[in-house]
CSV table of C-alpha atoms and ligand atoms in Angstrom, one decimal:
chain,number,residue,atom,x,y,z
L,1,MET,CA,27.7,-14.5,10.5
L,2,SER,CA,24.2,-16.1,10.3
L,3,LYS,CA,22.0,-15.3,7.4
L,4,GLN,CA,19.9,-12.3,7.9
L,5,PHE,CA,16.3,-12.7,6.8
L,6,ILE,CA,14.3,-10.1,5.0
L,7,VAL,CA,10.6,-9.8,4.5
L,8,PRO,CA,9.3,-11.7,1.4
L,9,ARG,CA,9.2,-9.7,-1.8
L,10,GLY,CA,5.9,-7.8,-2.3
L,11,THR,CA,5.0,-8.0,1.4
L,12,SER,CA,5.8,-5.5,4.2
L,13,ASP,CA,5.9,-5.2,7.9
L,14,ILE,CA,3.3,-2.9,9.3
L,15,LEU,CA,5.5,-1.2,11.9
L,16,PRO,CA,4.4,0.1,15.3
L,17,ASP,CA,4.5,3.8,14.1
L,18,VAL,CA,2.0,3.0,11.4
L,19,VAL,CA,-0.3,0.5,13.2
L,20,PRO,CA,-2.3,3.3,14.9
L,21,LEU,CA,-3.3,4.5,11.3
L,22,TRP,CA,-4.5,1.0,10.5
L,23,GLU,CA,-6.4,0.7,13.7
L,24,GLU,CA,-8.1,4.0,13.1
L,25,LEU,CA,-9.0,3.1,9.5
L,26,GLU,CA,-10.3,-0.3,10.6
L,27,SER,CA,-12.4,1.1,13.4
L,28,LYS,CA,-13.9,3.7,11.1
L,29,ALA,CA,-14.7,1.0,8.6
L,30,ARG,CA,-16.4,-1.2,11.1
L,31,LYS,CA,-18.4,1.7,12.4
L,32,ILE,CA,-19.6,3.0,9.0
L,33,CYS,CA,-20.3,-0.5,7.6
L,34,LYS,CA,-22.4,-1.3,10.6
L,35,SER,CA,-24.3,1.9,10.3
L,36,TYR,CA,-25.3,0.7,6.8
L,37,GLY,CA,-26.5,-2.6,8.2
L,38,TYR,CA,-23.5,-4.7,7.3
L,39,ARG,CA,-22.2,-7.3,9.7
L,40,GLU,CA,-18.6,-8.5,9.9
L,41,ILE,CA,-17.6,-12.0,8.6
L,42,ARG,CA,-14.1,-13.6,8.9
L,43,THR,CA,-13.3,-16.4,6.5
L,44,PRO,CA,-10.1,-18.4,6.3
L,45,ILE,CA,-7.2,-17.0,4.3
L,46,PHE,CA,-6.9,-20.1,2.2
L,47,GLU,CA,-9.6,-22.0,0.4
L,48,GLU,CA,-9.9,-24.9,-2.1
L,49,THR,CA,-8.2,-23.7,-5.3
L,50,ALA,CA,-11.3,-24.9,-7.3
L,51,LEU,CA,-13.4,-22.2,-5.5
L,52,PHE,CA,-11.3,-19.5,-7.0
L,53,LYS,CA,-11.1,-21.2,-10.4
L,54,ARG,CA,-14.9,-21.5,-10.6
L,55,SER,CA,-15.7,-18.0,-9.4
L,56,LEU,CA,-12.9,-15.7,-10.7
L,57,GLY,CA,-12.7,-17.7,-14.0
L,58,GLN,CA,-10.2,-20.1,-15.5
L,59,THR,CA,-9.0,-17.4,-17.9
L,60,SER,CA,-8.6,-14.5,-15.4
L,61,ASP,CA,-5.1,-13.3,-14.7
L,62,ILE,CA,-5.6,-13.9,-11.0
L,63,VAL,CA,-6.3,-17.6,-11.5
L,64,ASN,CA,-3.8,-18.1,-14.4
L,65,LYS,CA,-0.8,-16.3,-13.0
L,66,GLN,CA,-1.3,-15.0,-9.5
L,67,LEU,CA,-2.6,-17.7,-7.2
L,68,LEU,CA,-0.2,-18.5,-4.4
L,69,TYR,CA,-0.7,-22.2,-3.5
L,70,VAL,CA,-0.6,-23.8,-0.1
L,71,THR,CA,1.4,-26.9,-1.1
L,72,SER,CA,0.7,-30.5,-0.2
L,73,GLN,CA,4.4,-31.1,0.3
L,74,MET,CA,5.3,-31.6,3.9
L,75,PRO,CA,8.2,-32.9,5.9
L,76,GLU,CA,8.3,-36.6,6.4
L,77,SER,CA,7.9,-36.3,10.1
L,78,LEU,CA,4.7,-34.3,9.7
L,79,ALA,CA,3.4,-36.6,7.0
L,80,LYS,CA,3.8,-39.6,9.4
L,81,ALA,CA,2.1,-37.7,12.2
L,82,SER,CA,-0.8,-36.6,10.1
L,83,ALA,CA,-1.3,-40.2,8.6
L,84,SER,CA,-1.5,-41.7,12.1
L,85,SER,CA,-3.8,-38.9,13.4
L,86,ASN,CA,-6.1,-39.1,10.3
L,87,ASP,CA,-5.6,-35.4,9.9
L,88,GLU,CA,-4.8,-35.3,6.2
L,89,SER,CA,-7.8,-33.3,5.0
L,90,MET,CA,-5.8,-30.1,4.9
L,91,PHE,CA,-3.3,-31.5,2.5
L,92,MET,CA,-5.5,-33.8,0.4
L,93,TYR,CA,-6.9,-31.0,-1.7
L,94,GLU,CA,-5.1,-28.3,-3.4
L,95,HIS,CA,-5.5,-25.0,-1.6
L,96,ALA,CA,-4.6,-21.5,-2.4
L,97,LEU,CA,-4.2,-18.3,-0.4
L,98,ARG,CA,-7.2,-16.1,-1.1
L,99,PRO,CA,-6.6,-13.5,-3.8
L,100,GLU,CA,-9.8,-11.8,-2.9
L,101,ALA,CA,-12.7,-12.5,-0.5
L,102,THR,CA,-15.9,-12.4,-2.6
L,103,ALA,CA,-15.6,-16.1,-3.5
L,104,SER,CA,-15.0,-17.1,0.1
L,105,VAL,CA,-17.9,-15.0,1.4
L,106,VAL,CA,-20.3,-16.6,-1.1
L,107,ARG,CA,-19.0,-20.0,-0.2
L,108,SER,CA,-19.6,-19.3,3.4
L,109,TYR,CA,-23.1,-17.7,2.7
L,110,ILE,CA,-24.1,-21.0,1.0
L,111,GLU,CA,-22.4,-23.3,3.4
L,112,ASN,CA,-23.9,-21.6,6.5
L,113,SER,CA,-27.3,-20.6,5.0
L,114,LEU,CA,-26.6,-17.1,6.1
L,115,LEU,CA,-29.6,-14.9,6.1
L,116,GLY,CA,-29.7,-11.2,6.8
L,117,VAL,CA,-30.9,-9.6,10.0
L,118,GLY,CA,-34.6,-8.5,10.1
L,119,THR,CA,-35.4,-8.8,6.4
L,120,ARG,CA,-34.5,-12.5,6.4
L,121,SER,CA,-33.6,-12.2,2.8
L,122,LEU,CA,-30.6,-9.9,2.2
L,123,SER,CA,-27.4,-10.8,3.9
L,124,LYS,CA,-25.1,-7.7,4.2
L,125,LEU,CA,-21.6,-8.7,5.1
L,126,PHE,CA,-18.2,-6.9,5.4
L,127,TYR,CA,-14.7,-8.1,5.9
L,128,ILE,CA,-11.2,-6.6,6.6
L,129,GLY,CA,-8.1,-8.7,6.0
L,130,PRO,CA,-5.1,-9.8,4.0
L,131,MET,CA,-5.3,-11.0,0.4
L,132,PHE,CA,-2.5,-12.6,-1.6
L,133,ARG,CA,-1.6,-12.4,-5.3
L,134,GLY,CA,1.6,-13.5,-6.9
L,135,GLU,CA,2.0,-10.3,-8.9
L,136,ARG,CA,5.1,-8.5,-9.9
L,137,PRO,CA,5.5,-6.0,-7.0
L,138,GLN,CA,5.6,-2.3,-7.7
L,139,LYS,CA,4.3,0.9,-6.0
L,140,GLY,CA,0.8,0.1,-4.8
L,141,ARG,CA,1.0,-3.5,-6.0
L,142,LEU,CA,1.8,-6.1,-3.4
L,143,ARG,CA,1.8,-9.8,-3.0
L,144,GLN,CA,0.1,-9.5,0.4
L,145,PHE,CA,-2.2,-6.6,0.6
L,146,HIS,CA,-5.3,-5.8,2.7
L,147,GLN,CA,-8.9,-5.1,1.7
L,148,ILE,CA,-12.0,-3.7,3.3
L,149,GLY,CA,-14.9,-5.2,1.4
L,150,VAL,CA,-18.6,-5.7,1.5
L,151,GLU,CA,-20.9,-8.2,-0.1
L,152,ALA,CA,-24.7,-7.9,-0.1
L,153,ILE,CA,-26.2,-11.3,-1.1
L,154,GLY,CA,-29.7,-12.6,-1.1
L,155,PRO,CA,-32.7,-14.0,-2.9
L,156,ASN,CA,-34.3,-11.4,-5.1
L,157,SER,CA,-31.8,-8.7,-4.1
L,158,THR,CA,-31.7,-7.3,-7.5
L,159,SER,CA,-32.7,-3.7,-6.8
L,160,PRO,CA,-30.7,-1.0,-8.5
L,161,PHE,CA,-30.9,0.8,-5.1
L,162,LEU,CA,-28.7,-1.9,-3.7
L,163,ASP,CA,-26.0,-1.2,-6.3
L,164,ALA,CA,-26.3,2.5,-5.4
L,165,GLU,CA,-26.1,1.7,-1.7
L,166,VAL,CA,-22.9,-0.3,-2.1
L,167,ILE,CA,-21.3,2.4,-4.2
L,168,ALA,CA,-22.4,5.1,-1.7
L,169,LEU,CA,-20.8,3.1,1.1
L,170,ALA,CA,-17.5,2.8,-0.8
L,171,MET,CA,-17.5,6.5,-1.4
L,172,HIS,CA,-18.5,7.3,2.2
L,173,LEU,CA,-15.6,5.1,3.5
L,174,LEU,CA,-13.1,6.7,1.2
L,175,LYS,CA,-14.2,10.2,2.3
L,176,GLU,CA,-13.9,9.2,5.9
L,177,PHE,CA,-10.4,7.8,5.3
L,178,GLY,CA,-9.3,11.2,3.9
L,179,VAL,CA,-8.9,10.1,0.3
L,180,LYS,CA,-9.1,13.4,-1.6
L,181,GLU,CA,-11.4,13.6,-4.6
L,182,PRO,CA,-11.9,9.9,-5.4
L,183,LYS,CA,-13.2,9.4,-8.9
L,184,LEU,CA,-15.9,6.9,-9.6
L,185,LYS,CA,-16.3,5.1,-13.0
L,186,ILE,CA,-19.2,2.8,-13.7
L,187,ASN,CA,-20.3,0.6,-16.5
L,188,SER,CA,-22.7,-2.3,-17.2
L,189,LEU,CA,-21.7,-5.7,-18.6
L,190,GLY,CA,-25.4,-6.8,-18.8
L,191,SER,CA,-26.9,-10.0,-17.7
L,192,LYS,CA,-25.2,-13.4,-18.1
L,193,GLU,CA,-27.0,-13.9,-21.4
L,194,ASP,CA,-25.9,-10.4,-22.5
L,195,LYS,CA,-22.4,-11.3,-21.7
L,196,VAL,CA,-22.6,-14.4,-23.9
L,197,ASN,CA,-24.1,-12.4,-26.7
L,198,ILE,CA,-21.5,-9.6,-26.4
L,199,SER,CA,-18.8,-12.1,-26.5
L,200,ILE,CA,-20.1,-13.8,-29.7
L,201,TRP,CA,-20.7,-10.3,-31.2
L,202,LEU,CA,-17.1,-9.3,-30.6
L,203,ARG,CA,-15.6,-12.6,-31.7
L,204,THR,CA,-17.6,-13.1,-34.9
L,205,GLY,CA,-18.7,-9.6,-36.0
L,206,GLU,CA,-16.9,-6.5,-37.4
L,207,PHE,CA,-14.6,-6.3,-34.4
L,208,SER,CA,-13.0,-9.7,-35.2
L,209,LYS,CA,-11.7,-8.2,-38.4
L,210,HIS,CA,-9.4,-6.0,-36.3
L,211,LYS,CA,-8.0,-8.9,-34.3
L,212,ASN,CA,-4.6,-8.9,-36.0
L,213,ASP,CA,-4.2,-5.2,-35.2
L,214,LEU,CA,-4.6,-5.8,-31.5
L,215,CYS,CA,-1.5,-6.1,-29.2
L,216,GLU,CA,-0.1,-9.6,-28.6
L,217,ASP,CA,-1.8,-9.8,-25.1
L,218,CYS,CA,-5.2,-8.8,-26.6
L,219,GLN,CA,-4.9,-11.3,-29.4
L,220,SER,CA,-4.7,-14.1,-26.8
L,221,ARG,CA,-7.3,-12.4,-24.7
L,222,PHE,CA,-9.5,-12.4,-27.8
L,223,GLU,CA,-9.7,-16.2,-27.6
L,224,ARG,CA,-9.7,-16.6,-23.9
L,225,ASN,CA,-11.8,-13.7,-22.6
L,226,VAL,CA,-12.6,-11.2,-25.2
L,227,PHE,CA,-14.1,-8.8,-22.5
L,228,ARG,CA,-10.6,-8.1,-21.3
L,229,VAL,CA,-9.7,-6.6,-24.7
L,230,LEU,CA,-12.1,-3.8,-23.9
L,231,ASP,CA,-10.0,-2.3,-21.1
L,232,CYS,CA,-6.6,-2.7,-22.6
L,233,LYS,CA,-4.7,0.5,-21.9
L,234,LYS,CA,-2.5,0.4,-25.1
L,235,GLU,CA,-3.1,3.2,-27.5
L,236,GLY,CA,-3.6,0.9,-30.6
L,237,CYS,CA,-6.1,-1.4,-28.9
L,238,ARG,CA,-8.0,1.5,-27.3
L,239,LYS,CA,-8.5,3.2,-30.7
L,240,ILE,CA,-10.0,0.0,-32.2
L,241,VAL,CA,-12.1,-0.8,-29.1
L,242,SER,CA,-13.4,2.8,-29.0
L,243,MET,CA,-15.2,2.2,-32.4
L,244,PHE,CA,-17.2,-0.7,-30.9
L,245,VAL,CA,-17.5,-0.3,-27.2
L,246,LYS,CA,-20.5,2.1,-27.2
L,247,ASN,CA,-22.5,-0.3,-29.4
L,248,LEU,CA,-22.3,-3.5,-27.4
L,249,PRO,CA,-25.5,-5.5,-27.7
L,250,LEU,CA,-26.9,-4.9,-24.3
L,251,SER,CA,-30.6,-6.0,-23.8
L,252,THR,CA,-33.2,-3.3,-23.1
L,253,GLU,CA,-33.8,-4.8,-19.7
L,254,SER,CA,-30.1,-4.4,-18.8
L,255,GLN,CA,-29.9,-0.9,-20.2
L,256,ASN,CA,-32.9,0.1,-18.0
L,257,TYR,CA,-31.4,-1.5,-15.0
L,258,PHE,CA,-28.2,0.5,-15.6
L,259,HIS,CA,-30.2,3.7,-16.0
L,260,GLN,CA,-31.9,3.1,-12.7
L,261,VAL,CA,-28.6,2.6,-10.9
L,262,GLN,CA,-27.4,5.9,-12.4
L,263,SER,CA,-30.6,7.7,-11.3
L,264,ALA,CA,-30.3,6.3,-7.8
L,265,LEU,CA,-26.7,7.6,-7.6
L,266,LYS,CA,-27.6,11.0,-8.9
L,267,SER,CA,-30.5,11.2,-6.4
L,268,ILE,CA,-28.0,11.0,-3.5
L,269,GLY,CA,-25.5,13.3,-5.1
L,270,ILE,CA,-22.8,10.8,-6.1
L,271,ALA,CA,-20.8,12.0,-9.1
L,272,PHE,CA,-19.7,9.4,-11.6
L,273,GLU,CA,-18.5,8.9,-15.1
L,274,VAL,CA,-19.9,6.1,-17.3
L,275,SER,CA,-16.9,4.3,-18.8
L,276,PRO,CA,-17.7,1.8,-21.5
L,277,HIS,CA,-14.2,0.5,-21.3
L,278,LEU,CA,-14.5,-0.7,-17.8
L,279,VAL,CA,-15.0,-4.4,-17.7
L,280,ARG,CA,-13.0,-5.7,-14.7
L,281,GLY,CA,-10.8,-8.7,-14.6
L,282,LEU,CA,-13.0,-11.2,-12.8
L,283,ASP,CA,-15.5,-13.4,-14.5
L,284,TYR,CA,-18.2,-13.3,-12.0
L,285,TYR,CA,-19.5,-9.8,-12.7
L,286,THR,CA,-22.9,-9.1,-14.4
L,287,HIS,CA,-24.6,-5.7,-14.8
L,288,THR,CA,-23.0,-2.9,-12.8
L,289,VAL,CA,-19.2,-2.8,-12.5
L,290,PHE,CA,-17.3,0.1,-10.9
L,291,GLU,CA,-13.9,1.3,-10.1
L,292,ILE,CA,-12.7,4.2,-7.9
L,293,THR,CA,-9.4,5.9,-8.5
L,294,ALA,CA,-7.4,8.4,-6.5
L,295,GLU,CA,-4.6,10.9,-7.3
L,296,GLY,CA,-1.0,10.4,-6.5
L,297,LEU,CA,-0.8,6.6,-6.9
L,298,GLY,CA,0.9,6.3,-10.2
L,299,SER,CA,-0.2,3.5,-12.5
L,300,GLN,CA,-1.9,1.5,-9.8
L,301,ASP,CA,-4.4,4.2,-9.0
L,302,ALA,CA,-7.5,2.1,-8.2
L,303,VAL,CA,-8.3,2.4,-4.5
L,304,GLY,CA,-11.3,0.2,-4.8
L,305,ALA,CA,-13.6,-1.7,-7.2
L,306,GLY,CA,-16.6,-3.9,-7.3
L,307,GLY,CA,-19.8,-4.7,-9.0
L,308,ARG,CA,-22.8,-7.0,-9.3
L,309,TYR,CA,-22.4,-10.8,-9.5
L,310,ASN,CA,-25.9,-12.3,-9.7
L,311,GLY,CA,-24.9,-15.7,-11.1
L,312,LEU,CA,-22.1,-16.5,-8.6
L,313,VAL,CA,-24.3,-18.0,-5.8
L,314,HIS,CA,-25.7,-20.5,-8.3
L,315,ASP,CA,-22.3,-21.2,-9.8
L,316,LEU,CA,-21.0,-22.1,-6.3
L,317,GLY,CA,-23.8,-24.4,-5.4
L,318,GLY,CA,-26.7,-22.1,-4.2
L,319,LYS,CA,-30.2,-23.4,-4.3
L,320,GLU,CA,-31.5,-23.9,-7.8
L,321,LYS,CA,-34.9,-22.5,-7.2
L,322,ILE,CA,-33.8,-19.3,-5.7
L,323,ASP,CA,-33.0,-16.3,-7.8
L,324,TYR,CA,-30.0,-14.7,-6.0
L,325,GLY,CA,-28.7,-11.3,-6.4
L,326,ALA,CA,-25.4,-10.0,-5.1
L,327,VAL,CA,-23.2,-6.9,-5.2
L,328,GLY,CA,-20.1,-5.8,-3.4
L,329,PHE,CA,-16.8,-4.0,-3.5
L,330,ALA,CA,-13.3,-4.1,-2.0
L,331,LEU,CA,-11.0,-1.2,-1.1
L,332,GLY,CA,-7.2,-1.6,-1.0
L,333,ILE,CA,-6.0,-0.4,2.4
L,334,GLU,CA,-2.3,0.1,1.3
L,335,ARG,CA,-3.4,2.3,-1.6
L,336,ILE,CA,-5.7,4.3,0.6
L,337,LEU,CA,-2.8,5.0,2.9
L,338,LEU,CA,-0.5,5.8,0.0
L,339,SER,CA,-3.0,8.2,-1.4
L,340,HIS,CA,-3.0,10.6,1.5
L,341,GLY,CA,0.6,10.0,2.8
L,342,HIS,CA,1.4,8.7,6.1
L,343,GLU,CA,0.4,11.0,8.9
L,344,ILE,CA,0.9,9.5,12.3
L,345,PRO,CA,-2.0,10.0,14.7
L,346,TRP,CA,-1.5,10.5,18.4
L,347,GLN,CA,1.0,8.4,20.3
L,348,GLU,CA,-0.1,6.6,23.3
L,349,PRO,CA,0.6,6.5,26.3
L,350,ASP,CA,-0.5,9.8,27.6
L,351,ILE,CA,1.7,9.8,30.7
L,352,PHE,CA,5.3,9.2,31.4
L,353,ILE,CA,6.6,8.6,35.0
L,354,ILE,CA,10.1,9.6,36.1
L,355,ALA,CA,11.7,8.1,39.1
L,356,MET,CA,14.5,10.5,40.2
L,357,LYS,CA,16.5,7.8,41.8
L,358,GLU,CA,16.8,4.0,41.3
L,359,GLU,CA,15.3,3.3,44.7
L,360,TYR,CA,12.1,5.1,43.8
L,361,GLN,CA,11.5,2.8,40.8
L,362,GLN,CA,9.4,0.4,42.9
L,363,ASN,CA,7.0,3.4,43.7
L,364,ALA,CA,7.0,4.4,40.1
L,365,PHE,CA,6.3,0.8,39.0
L,366,LEU,CA,3.3,0.7,41.4
L,367,LEU,CA,2.0,4.0,40.0
L,368,VAL,CA,2.4,3.1,36.4
L,369,GLN,CA,0.5,-0.2,36.8
L,370,GLN,CA,-2.2,1.6,38.8
L,371,LEU,CA,-2.7,4.1,36.0
L,372,ARG,CA,-2.7,1.4,33.3
L,373,ARG,CA,-5.4,-0.5,35.3
L,374,GLU,CA,-7.5,2.7,35.4
L,375,GLY,CA,-7.3,3.0,31.6
L,376,ILE,CA,-4.7,5.8,31.6
L,377,GLY,CA,-2.0,4.9,29.1
L,378,SER,CA,1.3,5.2,31.0
L,379,ASP,CA,4.9,4.2,30.7
L,380,MET,CA,8.2,4.5,32.5
L,381,ASN,CA,11.8,3.7,32.0
L,382,TYR,CA,13.3,0.8,34.0
L,383,ASP,CA,16.9,1.8,33.4
L,384,ASN,CA,18.6,4.0,35.9
L,385,LEU,CA,18.8,7.1,33.7
L,386,SER,CA,19.3,10.8,34.6
L,387,PHE,CA,16.3,13.0,35.0
L,388,LYS,CA,17.2,14.9,31.8
L,389,THR,CA,17.5,11.7,29.7
L,390,GLN,CA,14.1,10.5,31.0
L,391,LEU,CA,12.5,13.9,30.2
L,392,ASN,CA,13.9,13.8,26.7
L,393,HIS,CA,12.5,10.3,26.3
L,394,ALA,CA,9.0,11.6,27.5
L,395,ASN,CA,9.3,14.5,25.0
L,396,LYS,CA,10.0,12.1,22.1
L,397,MET,CA,7.0,10.0,23.1
L,398,ASN,CA,4.9,13.1,22.8
L,399,VAL,CA,3.2,12.6,26.1
L,400,TYR,CA,1.2,15.5,27.5
L,401,TYR,CA,2.0,14.9,31.2
L,402,VAL,CA,5.0,13.7,33.2
L,403,LEU,CA,4.8,12.5,36.8
L,404,ILE,CA,7.9,12.9,38.8
L,405,LEU,CA,8.8,11.0,41.9
L,406,GLY,CA,11.6,12.6,43.9
L,407,GLU,CA,12.7,12.6,47.5
L,408,ASP,CA,10.0,15.1,48.7
L,409,GLU,CA,7.2,13.4,46.8
L,410,ILE,CA,8.1,10.0,48.2
L,411,LYS,CA,8.3,11.4,51.7
L,412,ASN,CA,5.0,13.3,51.5
L,413,ASN,CA,3.0,10.8,49.4
L,414,THR,CA,2.7,13.2,46.6
L,415,VAL,CA,3.7,13.4,43.0
L,416,ALA,CA,4.9,16.3,40.8
L,417,LEU,CA,2.6,16.7,37.7
L,418,LYS,CA,4.3,18.4,34.8
L,419,ASP,CA,2.3,19.7,31.9
L,420,MET,CA,4.6,19.2,28.9
L,421,GLN,CA,2.7,21.7,26.7
L,422,ALA,CA,2.5,24.5,29.2
L,423,GLY,CA,5.8,23.7,30.9
L,424,THR,CA,4.1,24.2,34.3
L,425,GLN,CA,4.4,21.9,37.3
L,426,VAL,CA,2.2,21.3,40.3
L,427,THR,CA,2.4,19.0,43.3
L,428,VAL,CA,-0.6,16.8,43.9
L,429,GLU,CA,-1.5,14.2,46.5
L,430,LEU,CA,-0.9,10.7,45.3
L,431,LYS,CA,-4.3,9.6,46.4
L,432,ASN,CA,-5.9,12.1,44.0
L,433,ILE,CA,-3.7,11.5,41.0
L,434,VAL,CA,-6.0,9.0,39.2
L,435,SER,CA,-9.1,11.3,39.2
L,436,ILE,CA,-7.0,14.3,38.2
L,437,LEU,CA,-5.4,12.5,35.3
L,438,LYS,CA,-8.7,11.0,34.1
L,439,ASP,CA,-10.1,14.4,33.6
L,440,LYS,CA,-7.0,15.8,32.1
L,441,VAL,CA,-6.4,12.9,29.7
L,442,SER,CA,-10.0,12.9,28.4
L,443,GLU,CA,-9.6,16.6,27.7
L,444,VAL,CA,-6.3,16.1,25.9
L,445,ARG,CA,-7.7,13.3,23.8
L,446,LYS,CA,-10.5,15.6,22.7
L,447,LEU,CA,-8.0,18.3,21.7
L,448,ARG,CA,-5.9,15.8,19.8
L,449,ARG,CA,-9.0,14.5,18.0
L,450,VAL,CA,-10.0,18.0,17.0
L,451,ALA,CA,-6.4,18.8,15.9
L,452,ARG,CA,-6.4,15.7,13.6
L,453,ASN,CA,-9.7,16.3,12.0
P,501,LIG,P1,-10.1,-6.0,-7.2
P,501,LIG,O1,-10.3,-4.9,-8.2
P,501,LIG,O2,-9.3,-7.2,-7.7
P,501,LIG,O3,-11.5,-6.5,-6.8
P,501,LIG,O4,-9.4,-5.4,-5.9
P,501,LIG,C1,-10.0,-4.4,-5.2
P,501,LIG,C2,-9.0,-3.4,-4.7
P,501,LIG,O5,-8.0,-4.1,-4.0
P,501,LIG,C3,-8.2,-2.7,-5.8
P,501,LIG,O6,-8.9,-1.6,-6.3
P,501,LIG,C4,-7.0,-2.3,-5.1
P,501,LIG,O7,-7.2,-1.1,-4.3
P,501,LIG,C5,-6.7,-3.4,-4.1
P,501,LIG,N1,-5.7,-4.3,-4.7
P,501,LIG,C6,-5.9,-5.3,-5.6
P,501,LIG,N2,-4.8,-6.0,-5.9
P,501,LIG,C7,-3.8,-5.4,-5.2
P,501,LIG,C8,-2.4,-5.6,-5.0
P,501,LIG,N3,-1.7,-6.6,-5.7
P,501,LIG,N4,-1.7,-4.8,-4.2
P,501,LIG,C9,-2.4,-3.8,-3.5
P,501,LIG,N5,-3.7,-3.5,-3.6
P,501,LIG,C10,-4.4,-4.3,-4.4
P,501,LIG,C11,-11.7,-7.5,-5.9
P,501,LIG,O8,-10.9,-8.0,-5.2
P,501,LIG,C12,-13.2,-7.9,-5.8
P,501,LIG,N6,-13.3,-9.0,-4.9
P,501,LIG,C13,-14.0,-6.7,-5.4
P,501,LIG,C14,-15.5,-7.1,-5.2
P,501,LIG,C15,-16.1,-7.4,-4.1
P,501,LIG,N7,-16.3,-7.2,-6.2
P,501,LIG,C16,-17.5,-7.6,-5.7
P,501,LIG,N8,-17.4,-7.7,-4.4
């Protein structure tokens, strides 16, 4: 027997039953993001590895352990073809699948000199798509997962209201997606200079005396990226960190900024907890960082996270003279779906057509295509099945109406219209069926929408 293939570890097929849920989530996301003034951007799913190294940080777990590379190895035949067609560029550099999209969006912002609409300064962008991390898979942790994210980037866009807007948008989306009681934690890492000072303070001050009491991972983090010690979940480390974390040397300016973000959030009724342990695993953050968790997800309970990254545009080649500001977040779609359980929305099509005899299939086929062209989702069975089997099939599809073509209907140019909910049946003229169904289907869709919400 031939080898049977299975989906790669840490990835999954999004099967037809679940796709409607994704579609609904994505269309809600697009609508809401646009209503906040964000425009969609689609960047490639792989980039130069160096882009991720420079933005996420050489010492971050993502760069160190989780990048999935697009290799430069290719079959000999392809190598020859590409050499002769001068098309080697794709293979000359080392590329990696994107582990997140912030770096790509900033790269594109700089490369395309993207400016925002109207204001000409702030560029508000959103994206929806797959990300890739070579992590050890577990519940809620995949190697290919999907994010809905936004990035607001621009010269002088350093208003605390923008941090609050971005957080409000994340919370708004989660509410619309049906995530129950999402919890928001925020913190400030301070400016780039503050981060350097904090790092020196931790490495050389009192805290350093406890280095040997930290867990093994934290001892190596202490050298590589001491910030990551602050969010270690291990009891021992947490105890030590707790003694210092509230006194980190944050400049007055940064403290004021953080207070302004908090006031802006309070003014629009967004509840949050200030968590000094929250530092995030990516190097690019400055000032505000945040994380949103939800119930029922086990250890991987973050449904979204983000923060400010004012220095990244310069780090990736933005114009020297411009003082850029940037803030954004990403929500994990799989975790959102996990958090409220899979609930399948309505099934299309709305109509099923039954031909009572094989010879009526041509008439049914004409009708099904006519309805589809008119935007009425319809289906039929092309096998010569009994009426009962076809009706069962229609029942399983959860359609509201069945159209039946029998001997009388064919003879009289009519069709029997069966209401599957009410169990009633009427005969209607074929020439009127489209207009009758259009009214009925729009009514049914309204009812289904109400039932779901
Ligand atoms: P992140 O915290 O790495 O941030 O990811 C954001 C969200 O993506 C997480 O809260 C989680 O819901 C989801 N996620 C991350 N890794 C996985 C995984 N292996 N499996 C399933 N879901 C996962 C970022 O990606 C930043 N780019 C967010 C950002 C945008 N910051 C500023 N702008």
